[in-house]
Amino acid sequence: MDKNTQYGSDQIEILEGLEGVRRRPAMYIGSTNATGLHHLVWEIIDNSLDEALNGYGDKITVTIHKDGSISVLDEGRGIPCGIHPKAKIPAVQLIFSTLHSGGKFNDEAYKSSAGLHGVGSSVTNALSEFCDITVYRDGKIYHLRFEDGGRKLAQPMEILGETKKHGTLITFKPDKKIFSTVEFSYEKITSHLQQDAYLLKKVRFILIDERNNIKDEYYYENGLKEFIEKINAEKTPIGPVITFSGTQDKIETEIAMQYCYNDYNETIRSYVNNVHTADGGTHESGFKAGITKAVNDYAEDNNLLRNKVKLEGSDIREGLTAIISLRMPESVAELEGQTKGKLNTQIAQNIVSDLVYTNFTYYLNENKEFAIRLIKKCQESQNARLAARKAKEEARKVRKTKESIILSDKLTPAQSKDYKNNELFIVEGDSAGGNAKKARNAANQAILPLRGKPLNTDGLTIDKIKSNLEFATIINVIGAGVGQNFDVEDIHYNKVIIMADADADGAHIQTLLLSFFYNYMRDLITQGHVYLSVPPLYRVYKKDAKNNIVDSVYVWRDEQLEEAKNKIGPGYEISRYKGLGEMDAIELKTTTMDQKTRLLVKVTIDDPLAVESEVSTLMGRDSDRRKKWLESNVDFSTNDSFINEVKRNG
Ligand code: TSJ
């Protein structure tokens, strides 16, 4: 062995750390599927983000290479390369080979959850075939390279030459022995970078894909303001995007918000140190409190309240889109919950609510016409809320007196009235609907076949939608109202499952239904009640002398095909499915309906941009893209089964 590639005794410990990462990767990156794979990229980019956040470098370039590797280049100060006094090796080498805490190398004010040499860089090294590091710093170009999950220091640090540049370039290739897929998704990375660009204004993000020569660039002068403009691009605003910012007790707050007509939803998205806080927390509740108080106080002071009845928070948030971004030292950022998605820092509540209250009150007083339009809209929401409550009470009375209402002659209802266990399958086409009827469990599964393409409901009024037979039926069958009157507490099915074919028409139908649910029954999606049926890719089986299938396995992922062949053994045959339409009732039952063996995909829409762009355009186009979408958005590891077995006797 070359003496340069040998490790000193003090580095044994280091190696054991990286070995631990390889043994239990999920502990460090969540999973070893596409989500985990991209986690490596976010970990590395976070370092460049932090460097930019602290004022060093305003351009970050990500390049996906043909060989399956990826690079991240920034124009920051460059990772320190001096010899570390205790470890007696270059700091940069130490950073990539130890599972250190971030604090040792960095005492900057701001830090994203994973950035600036948290364990991120060494975890990425541990899970990569190679990790190549070039640093431009102090007029010199430093280079070093690890291979084989960091086990081999293939090229110790050396100075390659001189430079006027400063920055860091990391290239790594994820290890195919670790990940179930090592193919980077352009869609995932581009949308991640776009979000980063919105959150980090005036920093340029470039994505280059050398596999097919495509390129995207994101740069936003005003950040959050442009984020809101993008989300609301198709809506009718009541006023402009309003922004607030301030710093108090080391917490830096930036907020942008806008009200729109014809939108019954509130879209509030919050971040702490550039990381999305999906479960909200003190910053979100502070924001809501500030807005509610500002609007009510203004209305009260200007005698705009009716009968002195205050508006409720929900009346004031209908049609509101807001982004809340907080930056704070890591020591102050208390993030809780399993996914660290909830901010628990108590002072953030008051800081945000005071900031919003003061500034929004000022804004309302300075913009009287807007204030009056807004309060009028809030009162309309209030009216609708009160009317809906009344209607609901009436409806409950009626329901109690009459035995049951005839919902639709197209619906094959479930026998049980135990709504918590019932499932509604919305099925494309009458023939698939027929199979679904045969395959269902009559006790708790209902079938609603759709004839042809449903109406595109984008931007339509509730009345228009209700006058469409197809949607009137869906609304009736689900039984919980629509638009502002939708109440997820009243749904008649715990799962609403869209069963569409994997072709262009099917994808389009799926899109139309999803955007309807997203716009007019949003809680149905956010509370996790909407699912997609996904047909398997293959069936591997064996036949007996009489040509009956005796043993078979369905496969949803290419990677599982070999395993399936081994399971069935010599003499196996394979059929490939293009869609649900090709299946008979028994196959349909096993793969998509039987709770014990099926694969369902829960629809989660987290990315506000994805709703506008992905759901309405991406999925609508063709089935290839749908397949891609499923691949990059479905976390197969969280589903009960992605390879399932059916054994039949004789
Ligand atoms: F994670 C990583 F190491 F892989 C990585 C780090 C990856 C990438 C793409 C960039 C970076 C990185 C690190 N960019 N910029 C920095 N900056 C520092 O590490 C740095 C530089 C100077 C000083 C200083 O106090 O002089 C401190 C730090 C933390």
XYZ file of C-alpha atoms and ligand atoms in Angstrom:
679
model
C 0.000 0.000 0.000
C 1.223 3.469 -0.809
C 2.294 5.118 2.393
C 0.194 8.150 1.573
C -2.969 6.118 1.652
C -2.255 4.655 5.074
C -3.986 6.073 8.057
C -2.318 6.913 11.345
C -3.497 5.252 14.521
C -5.413 8.351 15.593
C -7.574 7.951 12.529
C -8.887 4.515 13.307
C -11.674 6.105 15.312
C -12.491 8.334 12.361
C -12.893 5.387 10.036
C -15.118 3.597 12.481
C -17.415 6.608 12.385
C -17.788 6.436 8.606
C -18.238 2.647 8.747
C -21.152 3.244 11.083
C -22.765 5.468 8.474
C -22.396 2.762 5.846
C -23.823 0.127 8.159
C -26.875 2.177 9.058
C -27.297 4.861 6.378
C -30.974 5.427 7.101
C -30.056 6.727 10.549
C -28.206 9.584 8.903
C -30.134 10.312 5.719
C -33.571 8.864 6.428
C -33.667 6.247 3.682
C -31.611 4.699 0.903
C -34.119 5.373 -1.864
C -34.400 8.410 -4.147
C -35.242 10.625 -1.179
C -32.085 9.591 0.681
C -29.989 9.890 -2.466
C -31.013 13.508 -2.927
C -30.489 14.142 0.746
C -26.761 13.848 0.034
C -27.055 16.687 -2.439
C -29.008 18.910 -0.031
C -26.411 18.262 2.679
C -23.626 19.509 0.440
C -25.555 22.470 -0.992
C -26.484 23.581 2.526
C -22.839 24.403 3.167
C -22.718 26.752 0.192
C -26.054 28.262 1.240
C -24.722 29.018 4.696
C -21.589 30.546 3.275
C -23.731 32.777 1.026
C -26.079 33.562 3.905
C -23.128 34.848 5.869
C -22.247 37.097 2.985
C -19.623 35.070 1.126
C -20.353 34.224 -2.499
C -23.435 34.938 -4.550
C -23.371 32.112 -7.074
C -23.918 28.377 -6.549
C -23.596 25.984 -9.461
C -24.774 22.375 -9.413
C -23.748 20.068 -12.250
C -25.097 16.568 -12.833
C -22.454 14.568 -14.719
C -22.846 11.709 -17.179
C -20.966 9.235 -14.967
C -23.573 9.537 -12.206
C -21.604 12.018 -10.118
C -22.674 15.523 -9.176
C -20.750 18.716 -8.350
C -21.493 21.699 -6.197
C -19.426 24.840 -6.689
C -19.642 28.035 -4.670
C -17.729 31.307 -4.546
C -17.310 31.502 -0.790
C -14.114 31.667 1.230
C -13.207 28.038 0.584
C -13.081 25.347 3.250
C -10.095 25.955 5.559
C -7.139 23.797 4.486
C -4.610 24.519 7.212
C -3.296 21.752 9.435
C -5.631 21.174 12.331
C -3.587 21.636 15.539
C -4.927 18.601 17.374
C -5.565 16.121 14.568
C -2.430 17.234 12.690
C -4.108 16.750 9.311
C -5.646 19.396 7.004
C -8.934 20.758 8.407
C -10.692 19.951 5.124
C -9.652 16.298 5.382
C -10.880 16.145 8.957
C -14.233 17.625 7.956
C -14.799 14.914 5.376
C -13.677 12.025 7.535
C -15.225 12.670 10.964
C -18.764 12.650 12.243
C -18.032 15.828 14.117
C -20.534 18.379 15.259
C -20.703 21.524 13.197
C -19.691 23.791 16.044
C -16.054 22.753 16.040
C -15.370 24.266 12.685
C -17.746 27.115 12.620
C -19.078 29.754 14.924
C -21.002 31.790 12.392
C -24.289 33.317 13.431
C -26.449 31.460 10.947
C -26.540 27.868 10.082
C -29.079 25.795 8.262
C -30.011 22.495 9.821
C -27.358 20.538 8.010
C -24.940 23.102 6.669
C -21.406 24.218 7.412
C -19.794 20.914 8.190
C -22.433 19.390 10.295
C -22.093 15.674 9.763
C -23.375 16.239 6.218
C -20.088 16.290 4.352
C -18.655 13.190 6.041
C -21.937 11.300 5.624
C -21.886 12.110 1.922
C -18.285 10.929 1.739
C -19.124 7.699 3.575
C -21.898 6.890 1.096
C -20.004 7.762 -2.100
C -17.808 5.824 -4.496
C -15.637 8.918 -4.598
C -15.633 12.379 -3.190
C -13.378 14.872 -4.875
C -12.601 18.195 -3.195
C -11.076 21.330 -4.700
C -10.683 24.485 -2.629
C -9.742 27.909 -3.992
C -8.419 29.843 -1.039
C -5.586 32.208 -0.078
C -4.474 32.378 -3.713
C -3.989 28.611 -3.965
C -5.812 25.634 -5.422
C -5.978 22.756 -2.945
C -7.113 19.301 -3.962
C -7.805 15.977 -2.266
C -9.865 12.909 -3.064
C -11.505 10.110 -1.128
C -12.665 6.829 -2.601
C -14.649 3.826 -1.484
C -16.900 5.452 1.089
C -14.081 7.542 2.532
C -12.074 4.403 3.354
C -9.327 5.362 0.975
C -7.623 8.745 0.843
C -6.900 8.261 -2.843
C -5.193 11.619 -3.207
C -3.964 13.381 -0.062
C -4.229 17.137 -0.061
C -1.829 18.878 -2.394
C -1.521 22.317 -3.908
C -2.308 22.186 -7.615
C -1.360 25.781 -8.398
C -2.231 29.405 -7.860
C -5.517 31.225 -8.388
C -7.283 34.513 -7.843
C -10.572 32.699 -7.295
C -12.046 31.678 -3.995
C -14.624 29.005 -3.382
C -15.274 25.313 -2.915
C -15.942 22.592 -5.483
C -17.160 19.180 -4.356
C -17.825 16.300 -6.754
C -19.187 13.019 -5.452
C -20.693 9.846 -6.840
C -23.208 8.054 -4.621
C -22.406 4.402 -3.983
C -24.692 2.011 -5.852
C -24.023 -0.606 -3.183
C -25.878 1.624 -0.731
C -28.741 3.186 -2.688
C -31.667 1.498 -4.406
C -31.368 4.139 -7.113
C -28.398 6.351 -7.954
C -30.062 8.346 -10.681
C -30.352 12.033 -9.864
C -33.692 13.610 -10.648
C -33.467 16.889 -12.521
C -37.000 17.767 -11.412
C -36.223 17.306 -7.743
C -32.979 19.251 -7.864
C -34.281 22.102 -9.973
C -37.297 22.662 -7.752
C -35.110 22.500 -4.630
C -32.732 25.090 -6.068
C -35.586 27.336 -7.111
C -36.903 27.296 -3.561
C -33.428 28.054 -2.237
C -33.229 30.993 -4.643
C -36.520 32.409 -3.383
C -35.335 32.129 0.196
C -31.876 33.507 -0.491
C -32.423 36.585 -2.563
C -29.661 37.992 -4.745
C -27.861 34.641 -4.924
C -27.699 32.984 -8.345
C -28.398 29.251 -8.562
C -27.409 27.367 -11.690
C -28.250 23.771 -12.508
C -26.534 22.054 -15.423
C -27.460 18.548 -16.519
C -24.681 17.128 -18.701
C -26.692 13.948 -19.292
C -28.935 15.774 -21.735
C -27.555 19.295 -21.917
C -30.262 21.135 -20.073
C -29.779 24.086 -17.804
C -31.809 26.190 -15.410
C -30.927 29.376 -13.613
C -32.680 30.979 -10.658
C -32.032 34.443 -9.325
C -34.469 36.589 -7.391
C -33.736 40.164 -6.495
C -36.593 40.286 -3.987
C -36.824 36.675 -2.882
C -39.991 36.060 -0.912
C -41.947 38.700 -2.827
C -41.264 36.871 -6.070
C -42.041 33.548 -4.389
C -45.542 34.839 -3.585
C -45.967 36.286 -7.073
C -45.116 32.905 -8.531
C -47.527 30.997 -6.284
C -50.323 33.462 -7.009
C -49.552 33.884 -10.696
C -52.935 32.533 -11.809
C -55.030 34.248 -9.140
C -56.738 37.641 -8.814
C -55.018 39.702 -6.118
C -56.855 42.064 -3.785
C -53.689 44.089 -3.364
C -49.941 43.901 -3.876
C -47.490 41.587 -2.134
C -46.756 43.088 1.272
C -43.416 42.421 2.965
C -42.251 42.835 6.552
C -38.846 42.272 8.052
C -37.041 42.863 11.291
C -34.436 41.529 13.695
C -34.892 41.073 17.406
C -33.026 38.961 19.959
C -30.867 37.423 17.217
C -33.977 36.315 15.309
C -34.212 37.703 11.809
C -37.714 37.606 10.339
C -38.785 38.082 6.738
C -42.399 37.809 5.649
C -44.197 38.282 2.352
C -47.964 37.963 1.946
C -50.783 38.638 -0.467
C -54.551 38.310 -0.498
C -56.438 36.961 -3.517
C -60.069 36.677 -4.538
C -61.699 33.367 -5.508
C -59.383 31.359 -3.323
C -60.936 29.649 -0.344
C -57.681 28.442 1.070
C -54.916 29.796 3.200
C -51.434 28.957 2.006
C -48.945 29.679 4.745
C -45.470 28.292 4.380
C -42.777 28.792 6.973
C -39.036 28.245 7.167
C -36.385 28.315 9.849
C -32.842 28.791 8.566
C -34.029 27.910 5.049
C -35.500 24.615 6.173
C -39.228 24.186 5.653
C -41.096 23.818 8.951
C -43.896 21.607 7.686
C -45.606 21.422 11.062
C -45.533 25.159 11.717
C -44.866 26.231 15.279
C -44.436 29.450 17.220
C -43.542 31.585 14.189
C -46.708 30.542 12.342
C -48.960 31.002 15.337
C -47.353 34.387 16.004
C -48.029 35.379 12.423
C -51.679 34.339 12.627
C -52.173 36.140 15.927
C -50.621 39.336 14.547
C -52.753 39.340 11.394
C -55.978 38.613 13.286
C -55.378 41.374 15.802
C -54.316 43.929 13.184
C -57.424 43.381 11.051
C -59.868 43.259 13.966
C -58.381 46.357 15.611
C -58.492 48.254 12.342
C -62.087 47.201 11.692
C -63.085 48.133 15.225
C -61.342 51.516 15.160
C -63.012 52.365 11.868
C -66.461 51.103 12.832
C -66.412 48.405 10.205
C -67.401 45.468 12.392
C -71.007 44.350 12.130
C -72.772 44.282 15.491
C -69.313 44.567 17.009
C -68.755 40.873 16.200
C -65.064 40.205 15.729
C -63.775 38.288 12.763
C -62.324 34.873 13.406
C -58.773 34.076 12.360
C -60.021 31.748 9.637
C -62.216 34.534 8.169
C -59.120 36.689 7.915
C -56.922 34.029 6.345
C -59.161 32.917 3.505
C -57.380 33.673 0.249
C -54.142 34.547 2.039
C -50.772 33.348 0.766
C -47.799 33.963 3.041
C -44.177 32.946 3.367
C -42.543 33.304 6.764
C -38.787 32.931 6.884
C -36.819 33.093 10.126
C -33.096 32.959 10.636
C -31.584 32.408 14.026
C -28.470 30.915 15.609
C -28.628 27.177 15.894
C -28.611 27.447 19.685
C -31.908 29.368 19.579
C -33.670 27.214 16.976
C -35.631 24.640 18.942
C -37.046 22.290 16.363
C -39.176 19.469 17.582
C -41.135 16.516 16.283
C -40.014 13.424 14.476
C -38.994 15.288 11.354
C -37.891 18.442 13.202
C -40.640 20.252 11.323
C -42.016 22.369 14.148
C -40.473 25.469 15.686
C -40.772 25.522 19.448
C -38.749 28.648 20.246
C -41.164 30.549 22.474
C -39.853 34.078 21.920
C -40.407 33.643 18.169
C -44.168 33.778 18.794
C -44.075 37.312 20.211
C -41.351 38.535 17.902
C -43.329 37.554 14.811
C -46.734 38.613 16.096
C -45.418 42.054 17.185
C -43.671 42.570 13.853
C -46.745 41.600 11.870
C -49.189 43.495 14.071
C -47.220 46.742 14.004
C -46.427 46.677 10.311
C -49.754 45.407 9.028
C -51.645 47.935 11.183
C -49.485 50.658 9.691
C -50.081 49.298 6.194
C -53.867 49.170 6.635
C -53.922 52.756 7.868
C -51.797 53.911 4.955
C -53.863 51.980 2.370
C -57.480 52.614 3.278
C -58.999 51.357 0.029
C -57.193 48.074 0.329
C -58.195 47.817 3.993
C -61.866 48.260 3.133
C -61.714 45.709 0.304
C -60.000 43.268 2.628
C -62.466 43.653 5.463
C -65.352 43.265 3.036
C -63.845 40.006 1.847
C -63.264 38.828 5.417
C -66.900 39.547 6.182
C -67.981 37.528 3.178
C -65.948 34.641 4.542
C -67.566 35.199 7.919
C -71.028 35.110 6.298
C -70.183 31.948 4.428
C -68.827 30.359 7.582
C -71.954 31.197 9.567
C -74.242 30.114 6.714
C -72.335 26.873 6.308
C -72.625 26.146 9.999
C -76.369 26.692 9.803
C -76.700 24.589 6.653
C -74.731 21.820 8.274
C -76.983 21.779 11.288
C -80.029 21.676 8.988
C -78.496 18.927 6.917
C -77.818 16.891 10.023
C -81.463 17.246 11.052
C -82.644 16.191 7.605
C -80.287 13.251 7.529
C -81.682 12.082 10.826
C -85.305 12.179 9.668
C -84.900 10.667 6.241
C -83.441 7.194 6.070
C -80.899 7.927 3.400
C -80.660 10.082 0.373
C -80.106 8.599 -3.041
C -76.700 9.903 -3.965
C -76.125 8.736 -7.456
C -77.216 5.862 -9.626
C -73.636 5.525 -10.765
C -72.280 4.851 -7.312
C -71.940 1.319 -6.064
C -72.001 2.098 -2.356
C -70.268 0.350 0.481
C -72.567 -1.618 2.747
C -71.103 -0.310 5.966
C -71.814 3.156 7.333
C -68.582 3.097 9.272
C -67.100 6.082 7.476
C -63.720 5.739 9.189
C -63.162 2.466 7.350
C -64.824 3.175 4.042
C -63.014 3.717 0.782
C -64.194 5.375 -2.392
C -62.613 4.329 -5.677
C -63.042 6.865 -8.438
C -62.439 4.767 -11.507
C -61.714 5.858 -15.030
C -63.918 4.212 -17.600
C -66.863 1.873 -17.343
C -64.950 -1.307 -18.117
C -62.391 -0.787 -15.359
C -65.315 0.230 -13.183
C -66.935 -3.129 -13.884
C -63.814 -4.989 -12.831
C -63.494 -2.841 -9.749
C -67.061 -3.724 -8.776
C -66.240 -7.403 -9.048
C -62.977 -7.029 -7.179
C -64.129 -4.827 -4.324
C -64.801 -5.725 -0.756
C -68.480 -4.808 -0.667
C -68.419 -4.149 3.050
C -66.295 -1.039 2.933
C -65.396 -0.244 -0.679
C -67.526 1.926 -2.948
C -66.999 2.359 -6.690
C -67.718 5.496 -8.678
C -66.967 5.137 -12.386
C -66.276 8.275 -14.391
C -67.396 8.597 -17.967
C -64.853 10.424 -20.055
C -62.796 13.381 -18.951
C -64.011 15.390 -16.009
C -64.394 19.145 -16.329
C -61.352 21.338 -15.790
C -62.406 23.160 -12.622
C -59.513 25.625 -12.459
C -60.846 29.032 -11.520
C -64.534 28.057 -11.781
C -67.142 29.215 -9.280
C -68.662 26.657 -6.945
C -72.017 27.025 -8.719
C -70.463 26.160 -12.080
C -68.788 23.123 -10.583
C -71.988 21.956 -8.943
C -73.835 22.189 -12.225
C -71.463 19.637 -13.702
C -72.962 16.186 -13.189
C -69.647 14.425 -12.649
C -68.446 16.805 -9.945
C -71.870 17.216 -8.377
C -71.790 13.444 -7.929
C -68.293 13.435 -6.449
C -69.193 16.239 -4.021
C -72.415 14.502 -3.008
C -70.817 11.122 -2.599
C -67.958 12.412 -0.452
C -70.635 14.159 1.573
C -68.624 16.936 3.222
C -69.438 19.995 1.123
C -67.146 21.896 -1.218
C -65.086 25.106 -1.282
C -65.376 27.163 1.875
C -68.129 24.834 3.060
C -65.953 21.775 2.854
C -65.481 20.202 6.246
C -63.134 17.263 6.347
C -64.799 16.086 9.583
C -67.846 15.109 7.538
C -66.274 12.935 4.844
C -67.958 9.604 4.188
C -64.756 7.865 3.192
C -61.457 7.681 4.960
C -59.706 7.079 1.670
C -60.606 8.541 -1.709
C -58.656 6.532 -4.251
C -58.170 7.639 -7.816
C -57.837 4.684 -10.119
C -56.721 5.941 -13.508
C -54.842 4.260 -16.303
C -51.130 4.836 -16.804
C -51.608 6.468 -20.198
C -51.932 10.092 -21.230
C -55.700 10.153 -20.715
C -55.400 8.555 -17.310
C -52.741 11.023 -16.269
C -54.908 13.884 -17.406
C -57.938 12.624 -15.512
C -55.814 12.169 -12.417
C -54.558 15.727 -12.747
C -58.034 17.171 -13.160
C -59.274 15.345 -10.086
C -56.230 16.267 -7.997
C -56.433 19.921 -8.847
C -60.154 19.879 -8.023
C -59.404 18.336 -4.628
C -56.520 20.706 -4.069
C -58.509 23.819 -4.857
C -61.933 22.952 -3.487
C -61.416 20.237 -0.857
C -57.891 21.036 0.239
C -58.072 19.373 3.639
C -58.913 16.123 1.921
C -55.356 16.199 0.581
C -53.561 17.850 3.496
C -55.182 15.476 5.999
C -54.008 12.550 3.895
C -57.269 11.152 2.517
C -56.421 11.128 -1.190
C -54.618 8.172 -2.760
C -53.601 6.935 -6.176
C -53.767 3.361 -7.352
C -50.524 2.318 -8.937
C -50.486 -0.725 -11.188
C -47.407 -2.926 -10.839
C -44.800 -2.986 -13.598
C -44.541 -6.775 -13.795
C -45.985 -10.043 -12.706
C -43.550 -12.918 -12.376
C -45.304 -16.289 -12.247
C -45.152 -19.991 -12.876
C -47.740 -22.212 -14.496
C -48.535 -25.847 -13.889
C -49.115 -28.543 -16.507
C -52.709 -27.412 -16.924
C -51.572 -23.881 -17.666
C -52.858 -22.528 -14.376
C -50.813 -19.941 -12.549
C -49.603 -21.599 -9.386
C -47.227 -19.084 -7.925
C -46.839 -15.400 -8.644
C -45.317 -12.152 -7.480
C -46.148 -8.595 -8.502
C -43.311 -6.131 -8.857
C -43.526 -2.334 -8.684
C -39.866 -1.452 -9.061
C -37.305 -2.537 -11.610
C -34.824 -3.191 -8.829
C -37.086 -5.847 -7.348
C -37.408 -7.870 -10.534
C -34.400 -10.102 -9.875
C -35.580 -10.852 -6.375
C -38.973 -11.820 -7.770
C -37.434 -14.173 -10.353
C -35.454 -15.887 -7.615
C -38.529 -16.242 -5.506
C -40.507 -17.965 -8.235
C -37.513 -20.019 -9.348
C -36.747 -21.864 -12.582
C -39.412 -21.806 -15.266
C -40.769 -18.384 -14.368
C -42.640 -16.232 -16.867
C -43.022 -12.467 -16.828
C -45.831 -10.236 -17.971
C -45.494 -6.516 -18.159
C -48.409 -4.264 -17.340
C -49.062 -1.003 -19.072
C -52.017 -0.089 -16.909
C -54.939 -1.077 -14.767
C -57.056 -1.545 -17.847
C -55.217 -4.712 -18.858
C -55.919 -6.489 -15.623
C -58.670 -8.889 -14.857
C -60.721 -8.515 -11.699
C -58.519 -10.847 -9.676
C -55.332 -9.065 -10.652
C -56.951 -5.731 -9.933
C -58.049 -6.945 -6.531
C -54.600 -8.149 -5.532
C -52.608 -5.220 -6.791
C -54.819 -2.249 -6.088
C -57.833 -3.094 -3.965
C -57.147 -5.788 -1.395
C -55.903 -3.996 1.703
C -53.523 -6.838 2.483
C -51.671 -6.902 -0.825
C -52.217 -3.681 -2.763
C -49.959 -0.685 -3.249
C -51.514 2.699 -2.671
C -49.749 5.996 -2.904
C -50.816 8.753 -0.593
C -50.949 12.113 -2.316
C -48.960 14.675 -0.399
C -48.482 18.085 -1.890
C -45.840 19.875 0.038
C -44.237 22.130 -2.490
C -46.507 25.100 -3.209
C -44.938 25.447 -6.622
C -45.505 21.811 -7.367
C -49.206 22.367 -7.126
C -49.285 24.966 -9.811
C -46.605 23.495 -12.014
C -46.371 19.796 -11.315
C -49.983 18.856 -10.817
C -51.424 21.049 -13.492
C -48.801 20.689 -16.182
C -46.288 17.951 -15.469
C -48.676 15.158 -14.824
C -51.053 16.218 -17.479
C -48.801 15.711 -20.447
C -47.842 12.123 -20.941
C -47.514 8.863 -19.107
C -43.729 8.835 -19.222
C -43.698 11.941 -17.146
C -46.291 10.443 -14.858
C -44.024 7.464 -14.327
C -41.137 9.806 -13.627
C -43.294 11.793 -11.257
C -44.263 8.668 -9.394
C -40.653 7.567 -9.223
C -39.441 10.816 -7.771
C -42.422 11.528 -5.536
C -43.395 8.170 -4.199
C -41.351 7.058 -1.267
C -41.704 3.341 -1.824
C -40.070 2.547 1.488
C -43.061 3.989 3.356
C -45.572 1.776 1.621
C -46.569 -1.508 3.123
C -45.557 -3.563 0.144
C -43.965 -2.893 -3.169
C -43.434 -6.472 -4.000
C -46.188 -8.773 -3.034
C -46.930 -12.364 -3.222
C -49.971 -14.298 -4.169
C -50.006 -17.961 -3.599
C -52.803 -20.061 -4.873
C -53.513 -23.652 -4.106
C -53.210 -26.045 -6.998
F -19.793 20.326 3.100
C -18.787 20.532 2.335
F -17.718 20.488 3.060
F -18.780 19.489 1.545
C -18.895 21.772 1.542
C -18.496 22.988 2.078
C -19.415 21.705 0.262
C -19.510 22.853 -0.491
C -20.053 22.769 -1.871
C -19.112 24.055 0.031
C -18.619 24.135 1.318
C -18.190 25.409 1.811
C -17.585 25.713 3.018
N -18.291 26.524 1.130
N -17.800 27.532 1.874
C -17.342 27.065 3.018
N -16.759 27.872 3.958
C -16.070 27.427 5.038
O -15.958 26.244 5.312
C -15.386 28.434 5.855
C -14.493 29.277 5.262
C -13.800 30.207 6.020
C -13.991 30.282 7.370
C -13.247 31.256 8.169
O -13.579 31.423 9.351
O -12.300 31.839 7.622
C -14.911 29.441 7.979
C -15.606 28.506 7.229
C -16.593 27.614 7.917
